[in-house]
PDB file of C-alpha atoms and ligand atoms in Angstrom:
ATOM      1  CA  MET E   1       0.000   0.000   0.000  1.00 73.00           C
ATOM      2  CA  MET E   2       2.771   2.449   1.002  1.00 72.00           C
ATOM      3  CA  GLU E   3       4.726   1.562  -2.073  1.00 75.00           C
ATOM      4  CA  ARG E   4       1.721   2.208  -4.256  1.00 70.00           C
ATOM      5  CA  LEU E   5       1.221   5.610  -2.671  1.00 69.00           C
ATOM      6  CA  GLN E   6       4.885   6.450  -3.187  1.00 73.00           C
ATOM      7  CA  VAL E   7       4.526   5.661  -6.877  1.00 65.00           C
ATOM      8  CA  GLU E   8       1.405   7.796  -7.127  1.00 68.00           C
ATOM      9  CA  ILE E   9       3.134  10.695  -5.367  1.00 61.00           C
ATOM     10  CA  SER E  10       6.093  10.596  -7.715  1.00 65.00           C
ATOM     11  CA  GLU E  11       3.752  10.433 -10.714  1.00 65.00           C
ATOM     12  CA  LEU E  12       1.868  13.475  -9.431  1.00 61.00           C
ATOM     13  CA  LYS E  13       5.124  15.348  -8.919  1.00 64.00           C
ATOM     14  CA  GLU E  14       6.063  14.546 -12.491  1.00 60.00           C
ATOM     15  CA  ASN E  15       2.728  15.872 -13.733  1.00 56.00           C
ATOM     16  CA  ILE E  16       3.224  19.096 -11.796  1.00 51.00           C
ATOM     17  CA  SER E  17       6.643  19.698 -13.338  1.00 51.00           C
ATOM     18  CA  LEU E  18       5.249  18.882 -16.791  1.00 50.00           C
ATOM     19  CA  SER E  19       2.330  21.283 -16.382  1.00 49.00           C
ATOM     20  CA  LYS E  20       4.800  24.049 -15.521  1.00 49.00           C
ATOM     21  CA  ASP E  21       5.855  23.956 -19.153  1.00 50.00           C
ATOM     22  CA  THR E  22       2.409  24.735 -20.544  1.00 53.00           C
ATOM     23  CA  PRO E  23       2.237  27.710 -22.921  1.00 54.00           C
ATOM     24  CA  SER E  24       0.265  29.846 -20.469  1.00 56.00           C
ATOM     25  CA  THR E  25       3.261  29.960 -18.150  1.00 64.00           C
ATOM     26  CA  ARG E  26       5.953  30.187 -20.790  1.00 70.00           C
ATOM     27  CA  VAL E  27       8.477  32.855 -19.839  1.00 78.00           C
ATOM     28  CA  THR E  28      11.310  32.280 -22.290  1.00 92.00           C
ATOM     29  CA  CYS E  29      11.892  30.976 -25.798  1.00 96.00           C
ATOM     30  CA  PRO E  30      14.839  28.909 -27.037  1.00 96.00           C
ATOM     31  CA  ALA E  31      17.775  30.817 -28.569  1.00 96.00           C
ATOM     32  CA  GLY E  32      16.844  32.060 -32.028  1.00 96.00           C
ATOM     33  CA  TRP E  33      13.109  32.112 -31.274  1.00 98.00           C
ATOM     34  CA  SER E  34      11.054  35.254 -30.590  1.00 97.00           C
ATOM     35  CA  MET E  35       8.256  35.396 -28.053  1.00 97.00           C
ATOM     36  CA  PHE E  36       4.887  36.961 -28.736  1.00 97.00           C
ATOM     37  CA  GLY E  37       1.955  36.301 -26.423  1.00 95.00           C
ATOM     38  CA  THR E  38       2.238  32.695 -25.270  1.00 94.00           C
ATOM     39  CA  SER E  39       4.066  31.386 -28.363  1.00 97.00           C
ATOM     40  CA  CYS E  40       7.629  31.286 -29.703  1.00 98.00           C
ATOM     41  CA  TYR E  41       8.367  31.943 -33.377  1.00 98.00           C
ATOM     42  CA  THR E  42      11.249  31.500 -35.753  1.00 98.00           C
ATOM     43  CA  ILE E  43      11.907  31.842 -39.460  1.00 98.00           C
ATOM     44  CA  PHE E  44      13.784  29.424 -41.688  1.00 98.00           C
ATOM     45  CA  HIS E  45      15.170  30.829 -44.908  1.00 97.00           C
ATOM     46  CA  GLN E  46      14.963  27.624 -46.896  1.00 96.00           C
ATOM     47  CA  GLN E  47      13.011  26.985 -50.044  1.00 98.00           C
ATOM     48  CA  LEU E  48      10.720  24.089 -49.141  1.00 98.00           C
ATOM     49  CA  SER E  49       7.372  22.696 -50.272  1.00 98.00           C
ATOM     50  CA  TRP E  50       4.549  23.133 -47.764  1.00 98.00           C
ATOM     51  CA  MET E  51       4.840  19.483 -46.682  1.00 98.00           C
ATOM     52  CA  ASN E  52       8.604  19.683 -46.144  1.00 98.00           C
ATOM     53  CA  ALA E  53       8.223  23.020 -44.378  1.00 98.00           C
ATOM     54  CA  SER E  54       5.661  21.451 -42.079  1.00 98.00           C
ATOM     55  CA  MET E  55       8.070  18.601 -41.274  1.00 98.00           C
ATOM     56  CA  LYS E  56      10.888  21.067 -40.680  1.00 98.00           C
ATOM     57  CA  CYS E  57       8.849  22.778 -37.945  1.00 98.00           C
ATOM     58  CA  LEU E  58       7.960  19.396 -36.440  1.00 98.00           C
ATOM     59  CA  THR E  59      11.630  18.507 -36.002  1.00 97.00           C
ATOM     60  CA  TYR E  60      11.912  21.652 -33.860  1.00 97.00           C
ATOM     61  CA  GLY E  61       8.893  20.713 -31.741  1.00 97.00           C
ATOM     62  CA  SER E  62       6.751  23.315 -33.471  1.00 98.00           C
ATOM     63  CA  LYS E  63       4.168  23.803 -36.235  1.00 98.00           C
ATOM     64  CA  LEU E  64       3.876  26.104 -39.210  1.00 98.00           C
ATOM     65  CA  VAL E  65       2.572  29.380 -37.794  1.00 98.00           C
ATOM     66  CA  GLU E  66      -1.185  29.653 -37.204  1.00 98.00           C
ATOM     67  CA  ILE E  67      -2.483  33.212 -37.074  1.00 98.00           C
ATOM     68  CA  GLU E  68      -5.496  33.632 -34.843  1.00 96.00           C
ATOM     69  CA  THR E  69      -5.518  37.363 -34.180  1.00 97.00           C
ATOM     70  CA  LYS E  70      -4.718  40.713 -35.762  1.00 98.00           C
ATOM     71  CA  ALA E  71      -2.110  41.289 -33.047  1.00 98.00           C
ATOM     72  CA  GLU E  72      -0.294  38.077 -33.982  1.00 98.00           C
ATOM     73  CA  ASN E  73      -0.523  38.946 -37.691  1.00 98.00           C
ATOM     74  CA  ASP E  74       0.880  42.443 -37.039  1.00 97.00           C
ATOM     75  CA  PHE E  75       3.731  40.971 -34.997  1.00 97.00           C
ATOM     76  CA  LEU E  76       4.681  38.643 -37.855  1.00 97.00           C
ATOM     77  CA  LYS E  77       4.466  41.315 -40.552  1.00 96.00           C
ATOM     78  CA  SER E  78       6.147  44.172 -38.719  1.00 93.00           C
ATOM     79  CA  SER E  79       8.571  42.473 -36.312  1.00 95.00           C
ATOM     80  CA  LEU E  80       9.436  38.902 -37.244  1.00 96.00           C
ATOM     81  CA  ILE E  81       9.595  39.181 -41.047  1.00 95.00           C
ATOM     82  CA  LYS E  82      12.409  41.547 -41.981  1.00 92.00           C
ATOM     83  CA  ASP E  83      12.484  41.079 -45.756  1.00 92.00           C
ATOM     84  CA  GLU E  84      10.153  40.790 -48.726  1.00 91.00           C
ATOM     85  CA  ALA E  85      10.332  37.007 -49.059  1.00 94.00           C
ATOM     86  CA  ASN E  86       7.405  34.577 -49.104  1.00 97.00           C
ATOM     87  CA  TYR E  87       6.638  32.437 -46.052  1.00 98.00           C
ATOM     88  CA  TRP E  88       4.518  29.342 -45.527  1.00 98.00           C
ATOM     89  CA  THR E  89       1.962  29.311 -42.729  1.00 98.00           C
ATOM     90  CA  GLY E  90      -0.093  26.420 -41.356  1.00 98.00           C
ATOM     91  CA  GLY E  91      -3.274  27.356 -43.265  1.00 98.00           C
ATOM     92  CA  LYS E  92      -4.824  25.061 -45.895  1.00 98.00           C
ATOM     93  CA  ASP E  93      -8.043  24.564 -47.848  1.00 98.00           C
ATOM     94  CA  ASP E  94      -7.159  21.183 -49.324  1.00 97.00           C
ATOM     95  CA  VAL E  95      -9.978  19.224 -47.616  1.00 96.00           C
ATOM     96  CA  THR E  96     -12.855  21.442 -48.758  1.00 97.00           C
ATOM     97  CA  GLU E  97     -12.012  24.013 -51.421  1.00 98.00           C
ATOM     98  CA  GLY E  98     -12.540  27.507 -50.051  1.00 97.00           C
ATOM     99  CA  GLN E  99     -12.798  26.393 -46.427  1.00 98.00           C
ATOM    100  CA  TRP E 100      -9.566  27.550 -44.812  1.00 98.00           C
ATOM    101  CA  VAL E 101      -8.390  25.818 -41.650  1.00 98.00           C
ATOM    102  CA  TRP E 102      -5.346  25.938 -39.398  1.00 98.00           C
ATOM    103  CA  VAL E 103      -4.161  22.372 -39.784  1.00 97.00           C
ATOM    104  CA  SER E 104      -2.888  21.555 -36.292  1.00 94.00           C
ATOM    105  CA  SER E 105      -6.122  22.617 -34.583  1.00 89.00           C
ATOM    106  CA  GLY E 106      -8.535  22.051 -37.459  1.00 94.00           C
ATOM    107  CA  THR E 107     -10.142  25.418 -36.653  1.00 96.00           C
ATOM    108  CA  THR E 108     -11.484  27.587 -39.471  1.00 97.00           C
ATOM    109  CA  PHE E 109      -9.948  30.999 -40.059  1.00 97.00           C
ATOM    110  CA  ASP E 110     -11.349  33.758 -37.873  1.00 95.00           C
ATOM    111  CA  PHE E 111      -9.123  36.795 -38.425  1.00 97.00           C
ATOM    112  CA  LEU E 112      -8.360  37.309 -42.162  1.00 98.00           C
ATOM    113  CA  ASP E 113      -5.725  39.316 -44.022  1.00 97.00           C
ATOM    114  CA  TRP E 114      -6.078  38.180 -47.641  1.00 97.00           C
ATOM    115  CA  ASN E 115      -4.582  40.420 -50.267  1.00 94.00           C
ATOM    116  CA  THR E 116      -7.021  41.980 -52.758  1.00 92.00           C
ATOM    117  CA  GLY E 117      -8.441  39.266 -55.032  1.00 94.00           C
ATOM    118  CA  GLU E 118      -7.112  36.434 -52.888  1.00 96.00           C
ATOM    119  CA  PRO E 119      -7.631  33.585 -52.272  1.00 97.00           C
ATOM    120  CA  ASN E 120      -8.169  32.852 -55.983  1.00 97.00           C
ATOM    121  CA  ASP E 121      -7.151  29.165 -56.224  1.00 98.00           C
ATOM    122  CA  VAL E 122      -5.472  29.748 -59.589  1.00 97.00           C
ATOM    123  CA  GLY E 123      -4.489  26.321 -60.912  1.00 96.00           C
ATOM    124  CA  GLY E 124      -5.342  24.813 -57.510  1.00 97.00           C
ATOM    125  CA  GLU E 125      -3.823  26.723 -54.613  1.00 98.00           C
ATOM    126  CA  ASP E 126      -4.477  25.108 -51.231  1.00 98.00           C
ATOM    127  CA  CYS E 127      -1.715  26.422 -48.954  1.00 98.00           C
ATOM    128  CA  MET E 128      -1.385  29.866 -47.404  1.00 98.00           C
ATOM    129  CA  GLU E 129       1.606  32.152 -47.596  1.00 98.00           C
ATOM    130  CA  ILE E 130       2.437  35.578 -46.235  1.00 97.00           C
ATOM    131  CA  SER E 131       4.045  37.589 -48.987  1.00 94.00           C
ATOM    132  CA  LYS E 132       4.588  41.018 -50.360  1.00 88.00           C
ATOM    133  CA  HIS E 133       2.382  41.568 -53.387  1.00 75.00           C
ATOM    134  CA  ARG E 134       2.478  43.662 -56.495  1.00 72.00           C
ATOM    135  CA  ASN E 135       0.544  46.345 -54.655  1.00 69.00           C
ATOM    136  CA  ARG E 136       3.443  46.375 -52.128  1.00 73.00           C
ATOM    137  CA  LYS E 137       1.184  45.176 -49.351  1.00 80.00           C
ATOM    138  CA  LYS E 138       2.396  42.328 -47.170  1.00 91.00           C
ATOM    139  CA  SER E 139      -0.618  40.076 -46.746  1.00 96.00           C
ATOM    140  CA  TRP E 140      -2.023  36.582 -47.305  1.00 97.00           C
ATOM    141  CA  ASN E 141      -2.220  34.615 -50.524  1.00 97.00           C
ATOM    142  CA  ASP E 142      -3.168  31.064 -51.443  1.00 98.00           C
ATOM    143  CA  LYS E 143      -0.364  29.269 -53.248  1.00 98.00           C
ATOM    144  CA  SER E 144       0.333  25.857 -54.761  1.00 98.00           C
ATOM    145  CA  CYS E 145       1.499  23.605 -51.898  1.00 98.00           C
ATOM    146  CA  LYS E 146       4.323  22.384 -54.149  1.00 98.00           C
ATOM    147  CA  SER E 147       5.872  25.853 -54.367  1.00 98.00           C
ATOM    148  CA  SER E 148       9.211  26.353 -52.617  1.00 98.00           C
ATOM    149  CA  LEU E 149       9.057  29.017 -49.916  1.00 98.00           C
ATOM    150  CA  ASN E 150      10.629  30.073 -46.625  1.00 98.00           C
ATOM    151  CA  LEU E 151       8.710  29.183 -43.506  1.00 98.00           C
ATOM    152  CA  ILE E 152       7.636  30.471 -40.105  1.00 98.00           C
ATOM    153  CA  CYS E 153       7.344  28.011 -37.211  1.00 98.00           C
ATOM    154  CA  GLU E 154       5.371  28.564 -34.007  1.00 98.00           C
ATOM    155  CA  LYS E 155       5.732  26.747 -30.690  1.00 97.00           C
ATOM    156  CA  PHE E 156       2.271  26.955 -29.166  1.00 90.00           C
TER     157      PHE E 156
HETATM  158 CA1   CA X   1      -0.765  31.413 -33.302  1.00 92.42          CA
HETATM  159 CA1   CA X   2      -7.774  26.289 -52.723  1.00 92.42          CA
HETATM  160 CA1   CA X   3      -3.546  32.965 -54.983  1.00 92.42          CA
END
């Protein structure tokens, strides 16, 4: 009986230390990652397909960025991204055309920042990028998932 209790106590202690690492109590990000709200973000300047970009984030214990709010979108566009390159995010409409979801949570888009005329699904575009457009506005566009772009990862 005592032994059993000891085991339970040590398991509980383990759970407590694990729960200390939940996003709501995050106070620092790993080197090379920037904190905004309760998440950590980093950029990889590599030209990868959406699938390979997604796997790249996974190997760093993260996901392609999922943009839930205007504040998060503003942070990405004005602080994190320092050039005019194109970046993959974790948004797709490959399951149901026109229904955009953040893939890790399966939630539909709430806040939107599509560029004028986008998403247009030209030739079948089911992955979302942040990019600077012809009208010089940095905003969202749907892009072929096979395109090779940089990527932004988010640790939730
Ligand atoms: Ca997010
Ligand atoms: Ca599409
Ligand atoms: Ca497009």
